[in-house]
Amino acid sequence: MIGNHRGGYEMKISSVRLFAVFVLSVTIAVGCAWRLAYQRAEKYANQHRWDDAVDECIEVLKKKPDYTEAQILLVKAGRESFDQHAGNITYYLGDENWDAALVEYRRLEELKQKLSQIQLIEPKVIQQLQSEGRATFGFLGVVLQKITPTMAEIKRFPVTEGVLIISVVPGGPADRYLRKGDIVVSVDGEKIRTSSEFLRIVSEHFPGDQVTMSIIRAGKTKSLILTVGNRMEYLEQVPMTFDQLLSFDKVLQERDRVRELAFKTHFKKGKDFLEKGLNRPALEEFDKALELKPDDIEARRAYQEAKERILIRIAVPRFKNLTEYPGLEDFLTSKVLSEAIARKTELIDFIDEDEYDEILKRYRMSLSDLYESSLKLGKLGVVNALFTGSILEITRSEKKSSKEIKVKEHKYRKDPKTGEKQYFTEKKPAKVFTETRYVTAAVSFKVTDVTTGRVAISRTIEKRVRSETRWTNYRGGVVKVQDSYYPMGGVPPSEMWTAILLGTEEIPSDKQPLLSFDSLAKQALKACAEEIAEEVVSHYR
């Protein structure tokens, strides 16, 4: 009894230890996860990848909400990301690039949603960090845009490299020195090509340091000396939400106006293209307009008009069957249509035989003289192409073969003296039988442009399929057959050559039924239909 109690007690202690180890492992893993996330956030901040830094800070604070360093870094990264996107919006609006501005609005909205998950740190925490010297971020308070050669050419800038001042933070360190439209060429003698280079140099300074800056204003070069400020001074009265801190609503309230301007721009471009007969560009512009205002009736009507002008209507009468096997033409026609419809774009329409027959009757034309009737409909703009085809040939064949094998049977017998089991292997002769059915389908097809009478595509396709079964006359169960490859043209292995095992196949003792020739013919025709549909749709896509 005592032993049993002791054993139960030991098992209980062991379980407790295992649980403790598990809890410790999970704790360590979670701790490592947020530390790694914070390291990534710092790395992204150093690279001025502010959106990525925001994402990593949020991940840290989800796991460890009281981690002050991550809170401080999130304030910095959130501010920088906001300034970057807001600056881009200002630039694109000035350039009347409404689409690019809307992209930046969307990114700003995404930033707002991300930051809404986190409550900001309190002012007393910032003050504490400032007193400890851990919150000294160099800061000038400008929003920048990289100058590209294309921009320089359009705006007629005197330089092709540098950064453009988009806006200056009111009351910030640069407020009295820099203006919107200034071009920064160098800082501390280092040439500036991107906003990241500018921010890197400034952030390397401590608040109170001075930086020299070479700028171009109104075509004239000027040299300035600015005193670097501390961003945290502007966060001493930090509100409890980023919405208030970054004035998201103030920036985003312009979005609806910009969306309306973008809509009107695309709609007008579409109408201009339509009047000039440039139907595809018109369709693209109307499509962009509808993305901005999906319920606009006038834009929807214009989109349909442009679409009707470039819609490719392809008539697909029933394929002909030139073989001795009836009924396959309906199967092939149906498969070609279904595969083509599955692959087509919005600007391609396939017309089946019933619908085409109705069109011909409406225009009092005959289905018997299909080609001439289609040419007339092509001139009227009712259809654009005639898609015809024929099953040229269905060939069937069978092949039977057999192969002699040796089956290893593992047996045992009792030793008459000792009574122990003695195992041995006995080989028995057997045969493996193979029966294979083959079907090859040959299909020709042609697509004729009935507006011009020219043949667009003309091809013949062949597809071969098979059904195979193998069985053995061995009745002792399933046989595993090993197929070997012998080098030197099939010479059996010797002292010089070793057989290479390719695989093992299990062969039943009962013959399994083969697929019928009709089923195989449909498989081959389906493979033809897939290739035909892909080629036709690709031609008009």
XYZ file of C-alpha atoms in Angstrom:
541
model
C 0.000 0.000 0.000
C 2.809 2.390 0.979
C 4.615 1.653 -2.263
C 1.498 2.414 -4.270
C 0.983 5.712 -2.454
C 4.613 6.609 -3.007
C 4.373 5.801 -6.714
C 1.249 7.991 -7.075
C 2.963 10.817 -5.195
C 6.035 10.609 -7.443
C 3.830 10.683 -10.557
C 2.027 13.759 -9.213
C 5.328 15.580 -8.593
C 6.508 14.641 -12.089
C 3.330 16.072 -13.653
C 3.702 19.310 -11.707
C 7.324 19.616 -12.874
C 6.334 19.032 -16.480
C 3.615 21.674 -16.236
C 6.057 24.135 -14.672
C 8.581 23.512 -17.458
C 5.833 24.051 -20.041
C 4.726 27.347 -18.468
C 8.355 28.538 -18.262
C 8.951 27.631 -21.918
C 5.863 29.541 -23.036
C 6.880 32.565 -20.933
C 10.399 32.579 -22.415
C 9.012 32.217 -25.954
C 6.592 35.139 -25.488
C 9.378 37.254 -23.966
C 11.704 36.507 -26.872
C 8.932 37.319 -29.359
C 8.297 40.881 -28.159
C 12.021 41.587 -27.728
C 12.706 40.483 -31.291
C 9.766 42.573 -32.505
C 11.187 45.646 -30.738
C 14.613 45.033 -32.283
C 12.980 44.918 -35.708
C 11.098 48.137 -34.912
C 14.370 49.905 -34.036
C 15.981 48.591 -37.202
C 13.093 49.852 -39.366
C 13.132 53.227 -37.593
C 16.869 53.594 -38.318
C 16.095 52.841 -41.971
C 13.204 55.358 -41.892
C 10.744 52.594 -42.780
C 8.133 54.165 -40.538
C 5.116 52.054 -41.506
C 7.044 48.864 -40.742
C 8.295 50.334 -37.460
C 4.700 51.133 -36.473
C 3.630 47.545 -37.192
C 6.407 46.081 -35.054
C 5.780 48.494 -32.154
C 2.117 47.542 -32.146
C 3.071 43.862 -32.014
C 5.316 44.577 -29.016
C 2.621 46.523 -27.171
C 0.017 43.833 -27.784
C 2.245 41.393 -25.893
C 3.670 43.892 -23.389
C 1.464 47.002 -23.103
C 3.616 48.681 -20.435
C 6.862 48.550 -22.432
C 7.758 52.244 -22.349
C 10.511 52.171 -24.998
C 8.073 50.710 -27.528
C 5.506 53.373 -26.609
C 8.036 56.148 -27.205
C 9.214 54.637 -30.477
C 5.600 54.255 -31.611
C 5.030 57.980 -31.022
C 8.067 58.789 -33.173
C 7.290 56.246 -35.927
C 3.593 57.174 -35.993
C 4.435 60.854 -36.313
C 7.013 60.271 -39.043
C 4.683 57.956 -40.968
C 1.886 60.513 -40.724
C 4.185 63.315 -41.924
C 5.415 61.178 -44.816
C 1.941 60.293 -46.111
C 0.517 63.760 -45.429
C 3.473 65.283 -47.286
C 2.926 62.962 -50.239
C -0.746 63.970 -50.302
C 0.210 67.652 -50.379
C 2.617 67.035 -53.250
C 0.191 64.943 -55.312
C -2.642 67.424 -54.809
C -0.385 70.192 -56.034
C 0.414 68.056 -59.081
C -3.304 67.202 -59.545
C -2.400 63.523 -59.399
C -5.674 62.530 -57.732
C -5.150 58.761 -57.968
C -1.767 58.879 -56.229
C -3.226 61.181 -53.572
C -6.059 58.696 -52.936
C -3.497 55.913 -52.482
C -1.809 58.004 -49.798
C -5.196 58.730 -48.197
C -5.826 55.004 -48.043
C -2.442 54.400 -46.415
C -3.162 57.186 -43.948
C -6.508 55.575 -43.103
C -4.747 52.236 -42.588
C -2.244 53.971 -40.276
C -5.107 55.506 -38.330
C -6.761 52.100 -37.883
C -3.490 50.536 -36.721
C -2.782 53.272 -34.196
C -6.341 53.216 -32.873
C -5.523 49.834 -31.312
C -2.987 51.434 -28.942
C -3.521 54.004 -26.202
C -0.790 56.616 -26.047
C 1.540 57.114 -23.138
C 0.776 59.791 -20.589
C 2.691 63.107 -20.527
C 4.327 62.229 -17.192
C 5.969 59.186 -18.810
C 7.429 61.411 -21.534
C 8.713 63.855 -18.951
C 10.314 61.006 -17.018
C 12.053 59.731 -20.158
C 13.232 63.236 -21.006
C 14.747 63.635 -17.549
C 16.553 60.321 -18.023
C 17.878 61.443 -21.426
C 16.217 58.592 -23.316
C 13.889 60.609 -25.505
C 16.143 62.899 -27.444
C 15.143 62.667 -31.100
C 16.701 65.244 -33.411
C 13.921 67.196 -35.097
C 13.528 70.086 -37.560
C 9.812 69.802 -38.335
C 9.627 69.549 -42.132
C 7.778 67.277 -44.546
C 9.921 66.244 -47.516
C 9.586 64.824 -51.017
C 12.423 63.275 -53.028
C 13.148 65.057 -56.314
C 13.331 62.787 -59.344
C 14.647 63.719 -62.806
C 11.091 63.523 -64.201
C 9.761 65.834 -61.479
C 12.662 68.236 -62.028
C 11.877 68.373 -65.753
C 8.154 68.951 -65.245
C 8.626 71.564 -62.504
C 11.694 73.059 -64.223
C 13.865 72.763 -61.128
C 17.496 73.916 -61.470
C 18.692 70.558 -60.014
C 17.717 66.931 -60.583
C 18.649 65.695 -57.087
C 17.672 66.840 -53.614
C 14.556 67.000 -51.457
C 11.623 69.367 -51.803
C 10.089 70.981 -48.706
C 6.381 70.121 -48.851
C 5.404 71.781 -45.579
C 6.941 73.172 -42.391
C 5.565 72.392 -38.910
C 4.254 75.665 -37.417
C 6.380 76.671 -34.434
C 8.934 73.975 -35.220
C 12.724 74.466 -35.322
C 12.705 75.164 -39.068
C 9.618 77.393 -39.099
C 11.541 80.690 -39.356
C 14.139 79.420 -41.820
C 12.584 77.089 -44.376
C 9.582 77.581 -46.644
C 7.340 75.354 -48.703
C 8.976 74.929 -52.127
C 12.578 75.177 -50.896
C 14.949 72.548 -52.291
C 17.491 71.132 -49.822
C 20.725 70.257 -51.639
C 23.036 69.397 -48.731
C 23.145 69.173 -44.920
C 26.445 69.542 -43.022
C 28.248 69.390 -46.365
C 26.755 66.000 -47.223
C 24.826 65.860 -50.482
C 21.135 65.015 -50.030
C 19.391 62.783 -52.568
C 16.486 61.353 -50.551
C 14.354 62.323 -47.558
C 15.826 59.334 -45.701
C 19.321 60.801 -46.004
C 18.053 64.146 -44.694
C 16.300 62.540 -41.704
C 19.307 60.325 -40.921
C 21.671 63.293 -40.632
C 19.251 65.334 -38.519
C 18.451 62.406 -36.196
C 22.176 61.886 -35.538
C 22.290 65.341 -33.865
C 21.255 66.055 -30.294
C 18.718 68.792 -29.551
C 20.545 72.122 -29.415
C 23.123 71.141 -32.056
C 23.426 73.308 -35.148
C 23.298 72.071 -38.735
C 24.359 73.913 -41.885
C 22.074 73.579 -44.855
C 22.390 74.528 -48.513
C 19.047 75.254 -50.177
C 17.703 76.628 -53.453
C 14.882 79.179 -53.137
C 13.375 80.868 -56.186
C 16.348 79.714 -58.254
C 18.973 81.178 -55.896
C 21.294 79.161 -53.631
C 21.306 80.029 -49.925
C 23.226 78.767 -46.903
C 21.387 78.463 -43.576
C 22.295 77.514 -40.014
C 19.481 75.838 -38.049
C 19.269 74.644 -34.451
C 18.016 71.081 -34.064
C 15.004 70.707 -31.772
C 13.690 67.821 -29.669
C 10.538 66.195 -30.955
C 9.526 65.236 -27.404
C 9.066 68.927 -26.574
C 6.181 68.881 -29.001
C 4.674 65.867 -27.270
C 4.649 67.162 -23.693
C 0.929 67.740 -23.920
C 0.318 64.382 -25.574
C -3.399 63.590 -25.897
C -4.584 60.093 -25.156
C -5.245 59.178 -28.794
C -3.270 59.396 -32.001
C -6.359 60.856 -33.710
C -5.926 64.027 -31.661
C -2.112 63.979 -31.780
C -1.806 63.652 -35.544
C -5.013 65.399 -36.673
C -6.042 62.506 -38.889
C -9.556 63.853 -39.358
C -8.264 67.245 -40.496
C -6.238 65.609 -43.284
C -8.761 62.913 -44.187
C -11.680 65.336 -44.490
C -10.303 66.360 -47.895
C -10.459 62.792 -49.167
C -14.063 62.948 -50.432
C -13.314 66.088 -52.411
C -10.238 64.444 -53.964
C -12.245 61.312 -54.771
C -14.805 63.478 -56.585
C -12.042 65.241 -58.522
C -10.485 61.897 -59.473
C -13.896 60.594 -60.589
C -14.543 63.641 -62.781
C -11.046 63.414 -64.281
C -11.412 59.740 -65.273
C -14.968 60.242 -66.527
C -13.954 63.199 -68.718
C -10.953 61.291 -70.111
C -13.242 58.360 -70.900
C -15.728 60.585 -72.762
C -12.901 62.201 -74.733
C -11.493 58.797 -75.717
C -14.972 57.571 -76.678
C -15.552 60.545 -78.989
C -12.226 59.827 -80.698
C -13.109 56.147 -81.163
C -10.438 55.014 -78.679
C -12.778 52.530 -77.052
C -10.383 50.450 -74.940
C -8.714 53.444 -73.224
C -12.232 54.847 -72.732
C -13.340 51.618 -71.051
C -10.317 51.704 -68.730
C -11.075 55.294 -67.685
C -14.772 54.535 -67.062
C -13.735 51.487 -65.054
C -11.516 53.668 -62.828
C -14.376 56.152 -62.451
C -16.742 53.377 -61.335
C -14.205 52.177 -58.773
C -14.538 55.610 -57.174
C -18.327 55.909 -57.564
C -19.826 52.448 -58.247
C -23.427 53.717 -58.206
C -23.028 56.522 -60.718
C -25.624 55.854 -63.428
C -24.015 58.025 -66.119
C -20.598 56.388 -65.652
C -22.200 52.922 -65.711
C -24.018 53.772 -68.967
C -20.818 55.115 -70.550
C -18.908 52.002 -69.427
C -21.494 49.730 -71.088
C -21.341 51.797 -74.286
C -17.548 51.480 -74.472
C -17.760 47.785 -73.640
C -20.315 47.150 -76.404
C -17.997 48.785 -78.909
C -15.068 46.479 -78.157
C -16.898 43.315 -77.081
C -15.747 40.323 -79.168
C -18.739 38.111 -79.997
C -17.707 34.636 -81.089
C -20.327 32.283 -82.540
C -19.755 28.582 -81.774
C -21.983 26.310 -83.884
C -21.981 22.574 -83.182
C -18.732 20.872 -84.202
C -18.906 18.305 -87.001
C -18.285 14.603 -86.394
C -16.476 12.873 -89.273
C -16.018 9.588 -87.385
C -18.137 6.473 -87.133
C -18.910 7.089 -83.460
C -22.130 9.143 -83.074
C -22.911 11.659 -80.325
C -19.366 12.832 -79.663
C -19.895 16.161 -81.489
C -22.376 17.355 -78.850
C -19.989 16.376 -76.057
C -17.019 18.182 -77.650
C -18.995 21.354 -78.473
C -20.294 21.534 -74.911
C -16.811 21.046 -73.457
C -15.225 23.651 -75.751
C -17.880 26.187 -74.749
C -17.635 25.489 -71.012
C -13.812 25.622 -71.042
C -13.796 28.826 -73.124
C -16.372 30.541 -70.894
C -14.349 29.572 -67.805
C -11.264 31.278 -69.281
C -12.775 34.304 -71.026
C -12.571 37.917 -69.934
C -15.453 40.372 -69.636
C -14.727 41.578 -73.172
C -15.280 38.209 -74.866
C -18.723 36.670 -75.395
C -19.322 33.161 -76.741
C -22.624 32.493 -78.536
C -23.823 28.870 -78.583
C -25.700 27.249 -81.491
C -29.210 27.856 -80.126
C -28.572 31.553 -79.538
C -26.856 31.894 -82.915
C -29.799 30.196 -84.635
C -32.105 32.803 -83.075
C -29.851 35.616 -84.345
C -29.864 34.171 -87.858
C -33.668 33.901 -87.828
C -33.967 37.487 -86.571
C -31.944 38.673 -89.576
C -33.663 36.152 -91.908
C -30.529 34.229 -92.669
C -29.909 30.499 -93.040
C -27.915 28.202 -90.765
C -27.267 25.907 -93.740
C -25.139 28.572 -95.431
C -23.338 29.327 -92.171
C -20.200 30.998 -93.513
C -21.925 33.478 -95.836
C -24.549 34.303 -93.211
C -21.802 34.947 -90.658
C -19.958 37.273 -93.033
C -23.143 39.326 -93.456
C -23.657 39.467 -89.681
C -20.006 40.496 -89.302
C -20.527 43.489 -91.584
C -23.571 44.435 -89.500
C -21.470 44.210 -86.321
C -23.674 41.504 -84.788
C -20.853 38.950 -84.461
C -17.101 39.289 -84.799
C -15.845 35.724 -85.275
C -17.019 32.264 -86.303
C -15.513 29.383 -84.303
C -15.957 26.010 -86.069
C -14.418 22.581 -85.728
C -14.548 18.904 -86.595
C -13.740 15.570 -84.956
C -11.487 14.112 -87.641
C -10.651 10.737 -86.168
C -11.117 8.504 -83.136
C -8.710 5.538 -83.106
C -9.001 2.659 -80.671
C -6.504 -0.057 -79.851
C -5.800 -2.713 -77.235
C -2.641 -4.380 -76.052
C -2.245 -7.491 -73.918
C 0.960 -8.897 -72.474
C 2.213 -11.188 -69.721
C 5.417 -11.613 -67.762
C 6.710 -14.536 -65.754
C 7.753 -13.758 -62.180
C 8.901 -15.582 -59.045
C 6.881 -15.044 -55.889
C 8.707 -15.338 -52.567
C 6.654 -17.073 -49.896
C 7.864 -16.770 -46.318
C 7.112 -19.976 -44.409
C 8.125 -21.837 -41.285
C 8.131 -25.410 -40.004
C 8.707 -26.947 -36.624
C 11.946 -28.727 -35.890
C 10.901 -32.355 -35.094
C 13.500 -32.589 -32.360
C 13.328 -29.211 -30.608
C 9.846 -28.061 -31.646
C 11.222 -24.594 -32.547
C 9.992 -22.711 -35.607
C 12.364 -22.695 -38.558
C 11.747 -19.911 -41.092
C 12.573 -20.290 -44.793
C 11.686 -18.721 -48.154
C 10.143 -20.613 -51.034
C 9.897 -19.264 -54.602
C 6.850 -20.077 -56.698
C 6.364 -19.342 -60.397
C 3.545 -16.946 -61.370
C 2.503 -14.594 -64.159
C 1.648 -10.895 -64.302
C -0.867 -9.974 -66.986
C -1.247 -6.466 -68.441
C -4.115 -5.190 -70.541
C -4.160 -1.654 -71.959
C -6.699 0.310 -73.985
C -5.711 3.363 -76.024
C -7.863 6.054 -77.625
C -6.515 8.890 -79.796
C -8.719 11.828 -80.770
C -7.880 14.207 -83.614
C -9.781 17.515 -83.750
C -9.417 20.412 -86.172
C -10.721 23.914 -85.436
C -10.782 27.274 -87.147
C -11.638 30.808 -86.041
C -12.601 33.220 -88.807
C -12.820 36.979 -88.364
C -16.174 37.569 -90.094
C -15.654 41.333 -90.199
C -12.726 40.871 -92.600
C -13.170 37.262 -93.810
C -9.637 36.348 -92.712
C -8.767 33.188 -90.768
C -7.421 34.090 -87.313
C -6.574 30.571 -86.074
C -6.481 27.183 -87.790
C -5.054 24.063 -86.143
C -5.375 20.316 -85.652
C -4.885 18.816 -82.196
C -4.312 15.187 -81.194
C -4.670 13.775 -77.682
C -4.023 10.200 -76.565
C -5.321 8.632 -73.350
C -5.146 5.109 -71.956
C -6.596 2.789 -69.347
C -4.454 -0.048 -67.950
C -4.972 -2.918 -65.546
C -2.526 -5.496 -64.168
C -3.255 -8.697 -62.311
C -1.543 -11.987 -61.421
C -2.553 -15.652 -61.400
C -0.952 -16.039 -57.979
C -3.640 -16.807 -55.424
C -1.693 -16.308 -52.236
C -2.603 -12.577 -51.870
C -1.326 -9.276 -53.253
C 2.018 -9.518 -55.051
C 4.632 -6.764 -54.829
C 6.602 -6.588 -58.089
C 9.992 -4.873 -58.208
C 11.016 -3.374 -61.555
C 14.750 -2.983 -62.092
C 16.769 -1.095 -64.647
C 19.878 -2.765 -66.057
C 22.608 -0.704 -67.737
C 24.075 -1.572 -71.116
C 20.815 -2.132 -72.962
C 19.114 -4.532 -70.591
C 22.035 -6.794 -69.715
C 21.268 -8.560 -66.386
C 23.375 -7.481 -63.408
C 26.762 -9.097 -63.130
C 29.924 -8.472 -61.143
C 30.409 -5.262 -63.123
C 26.838 -3.936 -63.293
C 24.411 -3.411 -60.433
C 20.649 -3.219 -60.991
C 19.007 0.061 -59.996
C 15.640 -0.398 -58.280
C 12.998 1.874 -59.807
C 9.926 1.097 -57.728
C 7.581 -1.421 -56.201
C 4.060 -2.046 -57.460
C 1.321 -3.998 -55.722
C -0.596 -6.210 -58.144
C -3.891 -7.803 -57.141
C -4.862 -11.337 -58.017
C -8.172 -10.227 -59.547
C -8.468 -8.379 -62.844
C -9.795 -4.824 -62.438
C -12.156 -3.486 -65.147
C -10.796 -1.125 -67.784
C -12.467 2.126 -68.755
C -14.724 1.749 -71.751
C -13.651 3.034 -75.159
C -16.469 5.610 -75.016
C -15.191 6.981 -71.685
C -11.653 7.147 -73.019
C -12.839 8.935 -76.165
C -14.528 11.579 -74.025
C -11.372 11.979 -71.932
C -9.327 12.563 -75.097
C -11.891 15.032 -76.480
C -11.981 16.886 -73.146
C -8.186 17.299 -73.308
C -8.562 18.651 -76.867
C -11.305 21.056 -75.728
C -9.116 22.468 -72.950
C -6.224 23.229 -75.317
C -8.524 24.653 -78.004
C -10.326 26.946 -75.548
C -7.056 28.203 -74.075
C -5.666 29.080 -77.506
C -8.813 30.873 -78.700
C -9.272 32.904 -75.508
C -5.551 33.781 -75.409
C -5.797 35.057 -78.986
C -8.577 37.512 -78.094
C -7.614 38.257 -74.486
